[in-house]
Amino acid sequence: MRILGIETSCDETGIAVYDSEKGLLANELFSQIKLHQQYGGVVPELASREHIKWTNPLLESALQNSNTPLDDIDLIAYTAGPGLKGCLLVGTTFARSLAYSLDKPSLSVNHIEAHLLAPMMEAPELRFPFLGLLISGGHTMMVHAKEIGNYELLGTTLDDAVGEAFDKTAKLMGLPYPGGPEIESLAKKGIVGKFDFPRPLKNKKNCDFSFSGLKTHILQTWNKAEQTDQIKADIALELQHTVVDCLQSRLQNAIEQTKATSVVVSGGVTANQFIRTSLEDFGSKAGLAIYYPSKNFCTDNGAMIAYAGYLKYAANQLCDLEGEVRARWPLSET
Ligand code: KG4
Ligand code: ZN
């Protein structure tokens, strides 16, 4: 069967075609980063308008590149939450209208569930149960994924998401949005040990996260510092070290709690090579198999929505919220 996947939850319009036999056939993406950069963050109303502009052309190129006549689409999967309401409404309306006109089924996909399942697209050996560590700009959570549609939330952030720690640190040092890639490239020139940031929730034996205290600490450090390019790089490097320590300690607690042997790490922050390599080292010492999506599936995309839609359909989990969108949509309710 052929599944069309539609993602419009934030600042990326993604449309993809996935074939249950042949795999991913097309994955079209338009990123709005340049538009939002001038405002230092995503402006919801502008994001919605861009989605309206891009859904149709991306659909056309996805169909063309996958050699799929519209009538050959068997299922339309779309992100119904969590995300920005106006943005979600664009994708939802587009997907449901298309499904209606083609007389094909449509299916609501939870964006977080799609991030967690994305690595399975490239690693068919990955099996449930596994631990899911989602690290993005909007979400930070540790999940025990038991089977499709059965997720236990082990911990989440008490304040900021990991991506926000990167974005806010970058912003205060005068770097453009999104901060993650900027911090990563700056950190390459950083000197180890120049700073020593506190590790949030270090001694707490749970899987929660907290990054707002770290943000305040970095702000104070920056205000007191000389504010040179070298200091920026040193702060960037220490931020990466702090994040890695924090993710590892949360993972350690989750492993003790669940005895899991596989971990899926997903979400935009997974694009960071330093974090990937550090967690891989941690995994090999702890006897864990660590799975990442490849970099183009780390940040938001339509492929993960099409793929999650296929898995949900195959598992007979045919949720369609029928036009309702959920700015918040807990995984336990999928
Ligand atoms: O998953 P995503 O595309 O969107 C959300 O659902 O949030 O994640 C975006 C986040 C941003 O905070 C961005 O700064 C971060 O991922 N990010 C990175 C890197 N690339 C993107 N963080 C650290 N290092 C990177 N290379
Ligand atoms: Zn995302």
mmCIF file of C-alpha atoms and ligand atoms in Angstrom:
data_model
loop_
_atom_site.group_PDB
_atom_site.id
_atom_site.type_symbol
_atom_site.label_atom_id
_atom_site.label_comp_id
_atom_site.label_asym_id
_atom_site.label_seq_id
_atom_site.Cartn_x
_atom_site.Cartn_y
_atom_site.Cartn_z
ATOM 1 C CA MET A 1 0.000 0.000 0.000
ATOM 2 C CA ARG A 2 1.032 3.627 -0.545
ATOM 3 C CA ILE A 3 0.788 6.202 2.226
ATOM 4 C CA LEU A 4 0.941 9.960 1.895
ATOM 5 C CA GLY A 5 2.389 11.661 4.995
ATOM 6 C CA ILE A 6 1.698 15.318 5.775
ATOM 7 C CA GLU A 7 3.584 17.272 8.450
ATOM 8 C CA THR A 8 2.782 20.914 9.314
ATOM 9 C CA SER A 9 3.020 21.062 13.122
ATOM 10 C CA CYS A 10 5.635 23.804 13.414
ATOM 11 C CA ASP A 11 8.007 25.473 10.936
ATOM 12 C CA GLU A 12 8.591 22.704 8.411
ATOM 13 C CA THR A 13 6.166 21.664 5.705
ATOM 14 C CA GLY A 14 6.838 18.010 4.903
ATOM 15 C CA ILE A 15 5.068 15.763 2.405
ATOM 16 C CA ALA A 16 6.205 12.207 1.737
ATOM 17 C CA VAL A 17 5.150 9.012 0.006
ATOM 18 C CA TYR A 18 5.917 5.694 1.710
ATOM 19 C CA ASP A 19 5.306 2.318 0.106
ATOM 20 C CA SER A 20 4.828 -0.685 2.390
ATOM 21 C CA GLU A 21 6.869 -2.906 0.018
ATOM 22 C CA LYS A 22 9.415 -0.504 -1.462
ATOM 23 C CA GLY A 23 9.956 1.873 1.447
ATOM 24 C CA LEU A 24 10.245 5.640 1.203
ATOM 25 C CA LEU A 25 9.644 6.904 -2.341
ATOM 26 C CA ALA A 26 9.596 10.685 -1.879
ATOM 27 C CA ASN A 27 10.273 13.063 0.970
ATOM 28 C CA GLU A 28 9.648 16.717 0.155
ATOM 29 C CA LEU A 29 10.428 19.416 2.665
ATOM 30 C CA PHE A 30 10.241 23.146 2.913
ATOM 31 C CA SER A 31 11.927 24.637 5.955
ATOM 32 C CA GLN A 32 10.786 28.072 7.114
ATOM 33 C CA ILE A 33 13.885 28.683 9.209
ATOM 34 C CA LYS A 34 15.015 31.686 7.117
ATOM 35 C CA LEU A 35 11.657 33.419 7.550
ATOM 36 C CA HIS A 36 11.583 33.007 11.333
ATOM 37 C CA GLN A 37 15.286 33.754 11.812
ATOM 38 C CA GLN A 38 14.676 37.507 11.571
ATOM 39 C CA TYR A 39 12.306 37.272 14.574
ATOM 40 C CA GLY A 40 14.578 35.020 16.661
ATOM 41 C CA GLY A 41 11.969 32.251 16.858
ATOM 42 C CA VAL A 42 8.890 30.788 15.198
ATOM 43 C CA VAL A 43 6.025 33.254 14.596
ATOM 44 C CA PRO A 44 2.908 31.021 14.586
ATOM 45 C CA GLU A 45 0.725 33.087 12.219
ATOM 46 C CA LEU A 46 3.520 33.404 9.635
ATOM 47 C CA ALA A 47 4.227 29.689 9.957
ATOM 48 C CA SER A 48 0.573 28.823 9.203
ATOM 49 C CA ARG A 49 0.593 31.027 6.100
ATOM 50 C CA GLU A 50 3.766 29.386 4.810
ATOM 51 C CA HIS A 51 2.207 25.947 5.238
ATOM 52 C CA ILE A 52 -0.754 27.087 3.138
ATOM 53 C CA LYS A 53 1.683 28.233 0.450
ATOM 54 C CA TRP A 54 3.751 25.056 0.386
ATOM 55 C CA THR A 55 1.402 22.090 0.869
ATOM 56 C CA ASN A 56 0.182 21.991 -2.735
ATOM 57 C CA PRO A 57 3.541 22.350 -4.544
ATOM 58 C CA LEU A 58 5.161 19.823 -2.200
ATOM 59 C CA LEU A 59 2.333 17.365 -2.784
ATOM 60 C CA GLU A 60 2.842 17.721 -6.531
ATOM 61 C CA SER A 61 6.576 17.092 -6.333
ATOM 62 C CA ALA A 62 6.108 14.169 -3.907
ATOM 63 C CA LEU A 63 3.691 12.503 -6.327
ATOM 64 C CA GLN A 64 5.941 13.215 -9.299
ATOM 65 C CA ASN A 65 9.166 12.064 -7.639
ATOM 66 C CA SER A 66 7.567 8.864 -6.387
ATOM 67 C CA ASN A 67 5.827 8.253 -9.689
ATOM 68 C CA THR A 68 2.508 7.976 -7.912
ATOM 69 C CA PRO A 69 -0.760 9.029 -9.538
ATOM 70 C CA LEU A 70 -2.979 10.597 -6.872
ATOM 71 C CA ASP A 71 -5.438 7.710 -7.212
ATOM 72 C CA ASP A 72 -2.753 5.225 -6.166
ATOM 73 C CA ILE A 73 -2.554 6.706 -2.659
ATOM 74 C CA ASP A 74 -4.234 4.275 -0.254
ATOM 75 C CA LEU A 75 -4.016 6.212 2.997
ATOM 76 C CA ILE A 76 -3.382 9.807 4.032
ATOM 77 C CA ALA A 77 -1.598 10.244 7.361
ATOM 78 C CA TYR A 78 -1.287 13.715 8.840
ATOM 79 C CA THR A 79 0.060 15.294 12.018
ATOM 80 C CA ALA A 80 -2.861 16.274 14.256
ATOM 81 C CA GLY A 81 -0.725 17.289 17.246
ATOM 82 C CA PRO A 82 1.082 18.243 19.315
ATOM 83 C CA GLY A 83 2.159 21.527 17.765
ATOM 84 C CA LEU A 84 0.985 25.010 16.846
ATOM 85 C CA LYS A 85 -2.763 24.985 16.409
ATOM 86 C CA GLY A 86 -2.962 27.130 13.272
ATOM 87 C CA CYS A 87 -0.197 25.116 11.624
ATOM 88 C CA LEU A 88 -1.799 21.805 12.527
ATOM 89 C CA LEU A 89 -5.101 23.027 11.099
ATOM 90 C CA VAL A 90 -3.505 23.658 7.704
ATOM 91 C CA GLY A 91 -2.170 20.101 7.362
ATOM 92 C CA THR A 92 -5.284 18.557 8.862
ATOM 93 C CA THR A 93 -7.676 20.407 6.556
ATOM 94 C CA PHE A 94 -5.502 19.713 3.532
ATOM 95 C CA ALA A 95 -5.173 15.996 4.341
ATOM 96 C CA ARG A 96 -8.811 15.426 5.179
ATOM 97 C CA SER A 97 -10.106 17.317 2.150
ATOM 98 C CA LEU A 98 -7.815 15.309 -0.103
ATOM 99 C CA ALA A 99 -8.880 12.044 1.522
ATOM 100 C CA TYR A 100 -12.530 13.008 1.155
ATOM 101 C CA SER A 101 -12.189 13.917 -2.492
ATOM 102 C CA LEU A 102 -10.307 10.696 -3.260
ATOM 103 C CA ASP A 103 -12.573 8.577 -1.053
ATOM 104 C CA LYS A 104 -9.553 7.223 0.808
ATOM 105 C CA PRO A 105 -9.030 6.795 4.575
ATOM 106 C CA SER A 106 -7.169 9.423 6.599
ATOM 107 C CA LEU A 107 -5.371 8.919 9.879
ATOM 108 C CA SER A 108 -4.241 11.329 12.612
ATOM 109 C CA VAL A 109 -0.635 10.876 13.666
ATOM 110 C CA ASN A 110 0.879 12.059 16.927
ATOM 111 C CA HIS A 111 4.050 13.959 16.018
ATOM 112 C CA ILE A 112 5.965 12.626 19.042
ATOM 113 C CA GLU A 113 5.022 9.038 18.270
ATOM 114 C CA ALA A 114 6.263 9.599 14.710
ATOM 115 C CA HIS A 115 9.631 10.899 15.999
ATOM 116 C CA LEU A 116 9.952 7.780 18.186
ATOM 117 C CA LEU A 117 9.110 5.344 15.383
ATOM 118 C CA ALA A 118 11.229 7.081 12.704
ATOM 119 C CA PRO A 119 14.424 5.034 13.328
ATOM 120 C CA MET A 120 12.507 1.802 12.580
ATOM 121 C CA MET A 121 12.214 2.941 8.975
ATOM 122 C CA GLU A 122 15.962 2.421 8.564
ATOM 123 C CA ALA A 123 16.567 -0.301 11.186
ATOM 124 C CA PRO A 124 14.099 -3.126 10.640
ATOM 125 C CA GLU A 125 15.892 -5.159 13.343
ATOM 126 C CA LEU A 126 14.724 -2.683 16.009
ATOM 127 C CA ARG A 127 11.964 -4.309 18.071
ATOM 128 C CA PHE A 128 9.645 -3.290 20.881
ATOM 129 C CA PRO A 129 10.095 -2.782 23.772
ATOM 130 C CA PHE A 130 12.616 0.036 23.661
ATOM 131 C CA LEU A 131 13.399 3.258 25.431
ATOM 132 C CA GLY A 132 12.626 6.412 23.501
ATOM 133 C CA LEU A 133 14.544 9.557 24.288
ATOM 134 C CA LEU A 134 12.982 12.471 22.457
ATOM 135 C CA ILE A 135 15.078 15.624 22.362
ATOM 136 C CA SER A 136 13.689 18.433 20.254
ATOM 137 C CA GLY A 137 12.951 22.161 20.382
ATOM 138 C CA GLY A 138 9.497 21.656 21.844
ATOM 139 C CA HIS A 139 9.795 18.362 23.714
ATOM 140 C CA THR A 140 12.127 16.471 25.970
ATOM 141 C CA MET A 141 10.954 13.123 27.242
ATOM 142 C CA MET A 142 11.885 9.583 28.158
ATOM 143 C CA VAL A 143 9.378 6.994 27.052
ATOM 144 C CA HIS A 144 9.112 3.237 27.526
ATOM 145 C CA ALA A 145 7.736 2.138 24.162
ATOM 146 C CA LYS A 146 6.151 -1.264 24.756
ATOM 147 C CA GLU A 147 4.403 -1.732 21.430
ATOM 148 C CA ILE A 148 2.695 0.409 18.796
ATOM 149 C CA GLY A 149 0.291 2.682 20.661
ATOM 150 C CA ASN A 150 1.470 1.588 24.116
ATOM 151 C CA TYR A 151 3.849 4.125 25.611
ATOM 152 C CA GLU A 152 4.695 4.817 29.221
ATOM 153 C CA LEU A 153 6.029 8.287 29.940
ATOM 154 C CA LEU A 154 8.952 7.824 32.353
ATOM 155 C CA GLY A 155 9.940 11.451 32.576
ATOM 156 C CA THR A 156 9.725 14.800 30.896
ATOM 157 C CA THR A 157 11.115 18.291 31.266
ATOM 158 C CA LEU A 158 9.984 20.349 34.228
ATOM 159 C CA ASP A 159 10.617 23.570 32.281
ATOM 160 C CA ASP A 160 12.559 24.096 29.024
ATOM 161 C CA ALA A 161 13.188 21.524 26.295
ATOM 162 C CA VAL A 162 16.786 20.535 25.410
ATOM 163 C CA GLY A 163 16.530 22.354 22.080
ATOM 164 C CA GLU A 164 15.480 25.495 23.939
ATOM 165 C CA ALA A 165 18.662 25.327 26.017
ATOM 166 C CA PHE A 166 20.577 25.465 22.723
ATOM 167 C CA ASP A 167 18.334 28.113 21.168
ATOM 168 C CA LYS A 168 18.290 30.399 24.226
ATOM 169 C CA THR A 169 22.036 30.113 24.829
ATOM 170 C CA ALA A 170 22.670 30.988 21.200
ATOM 171 C CA LYS A 171 20.278 33.931 21.368
ATOM 172 C CA LEU A 172 21.885 35.466 24.432
ATOM 173 C CA MET A 173 25.286 35.252 22.753
ATOM 174 C CA GLY A 174 23.871 37.020 19.679
ATOM 175 C CA LEU A 175 23.755 33.961 17.404
ATOM 176 C CA PRO A 176 20.919 33.338 14.940
ATOM 177 C CA TYR A 177 17.943 30.984 15.349
ATOM 178 C CA PRO A 178 17.901 27.989 15.528
ATOM 179 C CA GLY A 179 20.763 27.875 17.978
ATOM 180 C CA GLY A 180 21.542 24.143 17.904
ATOM 181 C CA PRO A 181 23.640 24.021 14.723
ATOM 182 C CA GLU A 182 25.359 27.319 15.659
ATOM 183 C CA ILE A 183 26.329 25.996 19.095
ATOM 184 C CA GLU A 184 27.554 22.745 17.583
ATOM 185 C CA SER A 185 29.902 24.420 15.121
ATOM 186 C CA LEU A 186 31.144 26.958 17.690
ATOM 187 C CA ALA A 187 31.839 24.210 20.231
ATOM 188 C CA LYS A 188 34.434 22.695 17.878
ATOM 189 C CA LYS A 189 36.719 25.613 18.767
ATOM 190 C CA GLY A 190 35.918 25.469 22.488
ATOM 191 C CA ILE A 191 38.462 24.624 25.174
ATOM 192 C CA VAL A 192 37.504 21.791 27.500
ATOM 193 C CA GLY A 193 37.241 22.726 31.177
ATOM 194 C CA LYS A 194 37.051 26.513 30.748
ATOM 195 C CA PHE A 195 33.630 26.435 32.432
ATOM 196 C CA ASP A 196 31.904 24.023 34.758
ATOM 197 C CA PHE A 197 28.110 24.327 34.579
ATOM 198 C CA PRO A 198 25.865 22.647 37.165
ATOM 199 C CA ARG A 199 24.317 19.368 35.979
ATOM 200 C CA PRO A 200 20.521 19.686 36.360
ATOM 201 C CA LEU A 201 18.782 17.058 38.575
ATOM 202 C CA LYS A 202 22.035 15.123 38.748
ATOM 203 C CA ASN A 203 21.297 13.204 41.940
ATOM 204 C CA LYS A 204 17.603 12.648 41.322
ATOM 205 C CA LYS A 205 16.869 8.994 40.644
ATOM 206 C CA ASN A 206 14.191 9.699 38.056
ATOM 207 C CA CYS A 207 13.909 10.427 34.335
ATOM 208 C CA ASP A 208 12.900 14.074 34.498
ATOM 209 C CA PHE A 209 14.818 16.939 32.933
ATOM 210 C CA SER A 210 15.263 20.603 33.750
ATOM 211 C CA PHE A 211 17.072 23.233 31.717
ATOM 212 C CA SER A 212 15.866 26.619 32.919
ATOM 213 C CA GLY A 213 18.394 26.808 35.800
ATOM 214 C CA LEU A 214 21.148 26.026 33.332
ATOM 215 C CA LYS A 215 19.924 28.821 31.080
ATOM 216 C CA THR A 216 20.076 31.297 33.992
ATOM 217 C CA HIS A 217 23.542 30.070 34.929
ATOM 218 C CA ILE A 218 24.760 30.565 31.365
ATOM 219 C CA LEU A 219 23.228 34.050 31.255
ATOM 220 C CA GLN A 220 25.101 35.034 34.423
ATOM 221 C CA THR A 221 28.318 33.488 33.107
ATOM 222 C CA TRP A 222 27.962 35.372 29.824
ATOM 223 C CA ASN A 223 27.200 38.698 31.531
ATOM 224 C CA LYS A 224 30.327 38.386 33.668
ATOM 225 C CA ALA A 225 32.568 37.175 30.829
ATOM 226 C CA GLU A 226 34.621 39.082 28.280
ATOM 227 C CA GLN A 227 32.182 38.093 25.503
ATOM 228 C CA THR A 228 34.813 37.176 22.939
ATOM 229 C CA ASP A 229 34.432 34.565 20.204
ATOM 230 C CA GLN A 230 36.600 32.195 22.238
ATOM 231 C CA ILE A 231 34.342 32.567 25.298
ATOM 232 C CA LYS A 232 31.324 31.846 23.083
ATOM 233 C CA ALA A 233 33.000 28.664 21.901
ATOM 234 C CA ASP A 234 33.950 27.624 25.451
ATOM 235 C CA ILE A 235 30.372 28.149 26.650
ATOM 236 C CA ALA A 236 29.021 26.239 23.644
ATOM 237 C CA LEU A 237 31.298 23.295 24.393
ATOM 238 C CA GLU A 238 30.437 23.207 28.086
ATOM 239 C CA LEU A 239 26.726 23.370 27.206
ATOM 240 C CA GLN A 240 27.146 20.272 25.034
ATOM 241 C CA HIS A 241 29.026 18.470 27.818
ATOM 242 C CA THR A 242 26.312 19.385 30.331
ATOM 243 C CA VAL A 243 23.522 18.200 28.043
ATOM 244 C CA VAL A 244 25.302 14.917 27.364
ATOM 245 C CA ASP A 245 25.896 14.269 31.097
ATOM 246 C CA CYS A 246 22.290 15.035 31.805
ATOM 247 C CA LEU A 247 20.953 12.762 29.034
ATOM 248 C CA GLN A 248 23.241 9.945 30.162
ATOM 249 C CA SER A 249 22.193 10.133 33.797
ATOM 250 C CA ARG A 250 18.495 10.098 32.789
ATOM 251 C CA LEU A 251 19.154 7.140 30.484
ATOM 252 C CA GLN A 252 20.955 5.274 33.252
ATOM 253 C CA ASN A 253 17.914 5.700 35.520
ATOM 254 C CA ALA A 254 15.539 4.609 32.755
ATOM 255 C CA ILE A 255 17.580 1.471 32.077
ATOM 256 C CA GLU A 256 17.581 0.546 35.761
ATOM 257 C CA GLN A 257 13.833 1.057 35.861
ATOM 258 C CA THR A 258 12.892 -0.842 32.690
ATOM 259 C CA LYS A 259 15.859 -3.178 31.970
ATOM 260 C CA ALA A 260 15.594 -2.045 28.348
ATOM 261 C CA THR A 261 18.421 -2.993 25.995
ATOM 262 C CA SER A 262 17.556 -0.776 23.036
ATOM 263 C CA VAL A 263 17.261 2.984 22.973
ATOM 264 C CA VAL A 264 15.864 5.187 20.237
ATOM 265 C CA VAL A 265 17.130 8.757 20.355
ATOM 266 C CA SER A 266 15.094 11.090 18.189
ATOM 267 C CA GLY A 267 14.132 14.756 17.622
ATOM 268 C CA GLY A 268 15.968 17.758 16.192
ATOM 269 C CA VAL A 269 18.777 17.859 18.783
ATOM 270 C CA THR A 270 19.831 14.379 17.601
ATOM 271 C CA ALA A 271 21.341 16.133 14.592
ATOM 272 C CA ASN A 272 24.187 17.117 16.945
ATOM 273 C CA GLN A 273 27.171 14.882 16.144
ATOM 274 C CA PHE A 274 28.829 15.419 19.542
ATOM 275 C CA ILE A 275 25.670 14.223 21.309
ATOM 276 C CA ARG A 276 25.295 11.263 18.935
ATOM 277 C CA THR A 277 28.868 10.086 19.412
ATOM 278 C CA SER A 278 28.816 10.578 23.192
ATOM 279 C CA LEU A 279 25.590 8.603 23.582
ATOM 280 C CA GLU A 280 26.930 5.871 21.318
ATOM 281 C CA ASP A 281 30.011 5.536 23.563
ATOM 282 C CA PHE A 282 27.757 5.441 26.602
ATOM 283 C CA GLY A 283 25.611 2.770 24.895
ATOM 284 C CA SER A 284 28.504 0.542 23.991
ATOM 285 C CA LYS A 285 29.814 0.663 27.588
ATOM 286 C CA ALA A 286 26.359 -0.051 29.008
ATOM 287 C CA GLY A 287 25.623 -2.857 26.511
ATOM 288 C CA LEU A 288 22.826 -0.876 24.883
ATOM 289 C CA ALA A 289 21.911 -0.714 21.233
ATOM 290 C CA ILE A 290 21.417 2.950 20.381
ATOM 291 C CA TYR A 291 19.347 3.858 17.324
ATOM 292 C CA TYR A 292 19.204 7.257 15.674
ATOM 293 C CA PRO A 293 17.293 8.319 12.622
ATOM 294 C CA SER A 294 19.624 9.571 9.894
ATOM 295 C CA LYS A 295 20.029 13.330 10.038
ATOM 296 C CA ASN A 296 17.301 14.262 7.546
ATOM 297 C CA PHE A 297 14.785 12.306 9.637
ATOM 298 C CA CYS A 298 15.886 13.905 12.952
ATOM 299 C CA THR A 299 14.201 17.230 12.380
ATOM 300 C CA ASP A 300 10.549 17.444 11.348
ATOM 301 C CA ASN A 301 9.658 15.701 8.082
ATOM 302 C CA GLY A 302 6.773 14.061 6.242
ATOM 303 C CA ALA A 303 8.471 10.661 5.950
ATOM 304 C CA MET A 304 8.122 9.891 9.644
ATOM 305 C CA ILE A 305 4.421 10.788 9.471
ATOM 306 C CA ALA A 306 3.796 8.532 6.464
ATOM 307 C CA TYR A 307 5.732 5.704 8.126
ATOM 308 C CA ALA A 308 3.998 6.079 11.509
ATOM 309 C CA GLY A 309 0.678 6.191 9.638
ATOM 310 C CA TYR A 310 1.546 2.898 7.950
ATOM 311 C CA LEU A 311 2.496 1.220 11.263
ATOM 312 C CA LYS A 312 -0.663 2.485 12.959
ATOM 313 C CA TYR A 313 -2.779 1.280 10.039
ATOM 314 C CA ALA A 314 -1.092 -2.130 10.022
ATOM 315 C CA ALA A 315 -1.741 -2.412 13.776
ATOM 316 C CA ASN A 316 -5.392 -1.521 13.163
ATOM 317 C CA GLN A 317 -5.071 1.674 15.193
ATOM 318 C CA LEU A 318 -7.172 3.828 12.930
ATOM 319 C CA CYS A 319 -7.413 7.066 14.855
ATOM 320 C CA ASP A 320 -8.908 9.977 12.955
ATOM 321 C CA LEU A 321 -9.678 12.996 15.085
ATOM 322 C CA GLU A 322 -11.936 14.214 12.278
ATOM 323 C CA GLY A 323 -10.664 17.749 12.046
ATOM 324 C CA GLU A 324 -9.850 18.276 15.707
ATOM 325 C CA VAL A 325 -6.230 19.278 16.302
ATOM 326 C CA ARG A 326 -4.400 18.926 19.593
ATOM 327 C CA ALA A 327 -1.820 21.520 20.582
ATOM 328 C CA ARG A 328 -1.099 19.091 23.417
ATOM 329 C CA TRP A 329 -1.553 15.396 22.821
ATOM 330 C CA PRO A 330 -0.057 13.082 25.452
ATOM 331 C CA LEU A 331 1.431 9.902 24.018
ATOM 332 C CA SER A 332 -0.610 7.831 26.438
ATOM 333 C CA GLU A 333 -3.749 8.992 24.579
ATOM 334 C CA THR A 334 -2.674 7.883 21.090
HETATM 335 O O1 KG4 B 1 12.462 18.225 16.155
HETATM 336 P P1 KG4 B 1 12.677 19.639 15.727
HETATM 337 O O2 KG4 B 1 13.005 19.888 14.271
HETATM 338 O O3 KG4 B 1 11.435 20.520 16.009
HETATM 339 C C1 KG4 B 1 10.657 20.373 17.145
HETATM 340 O O4 KG4 B 1 9.711 19.535 17.089
HETATM 341 O O5 KG4 B 1 10.996 21.047 18.134
HETATM 342 O O6 KG4 B 1 13.830 20.250 16.670
HETATM 343 C C2 KG4 B 1 14.315 21.565 16.537
HETATM 344 C C3 KG4 B 1 15.363 21.798 17.617
HETATM 345 C C4 KG4 B 1 15.809 23.249 17.734
HETATM 346 O O7 KG4 B 1 15.783 23.638 19.103
HETATM 347 C C5 KG4 B 1 17.248 23.224 17.211
HETATM 348 O O8 KG4 B 1 18.096 24.208 17.794
HETATM 349 C C6 KG4 B 1 17.680 21.830 17.599
HETATM 350 O O9 KG4 B 1 16.544 21.021 17.348
HETATM 351 N N1 KG4 B 1 18.825 21.396 16.790
HETATM 352 C C7 KG4 B 1 20.041 21.137 17.301
HETATM 353 C C8 KG4 B 1 20.882 20.843 16.186
HETATM 354 N N2 KG4 B 1 20.142 20.936 15.053
HETATM 355 C C9 KG4 B 1 18.864 21.264 15.441
HETATM 356 N N3 KG4 B 1 20.474 21.142 18.559
HETATM 357 C C10 KG4 B 1 21.776 20.854 18.773
HETATM 358 N N4 KG4 B 1 22.650 20.592 17.777
HETATM 359 C C11 KG4 B 1 22.259 20.574 16.480
HETATM 360 N N5 KG4 B 1 23.122 20.303 15.493
HETATM 361 ZN ZN ZN B 2 9.505 17.535 15.918
#
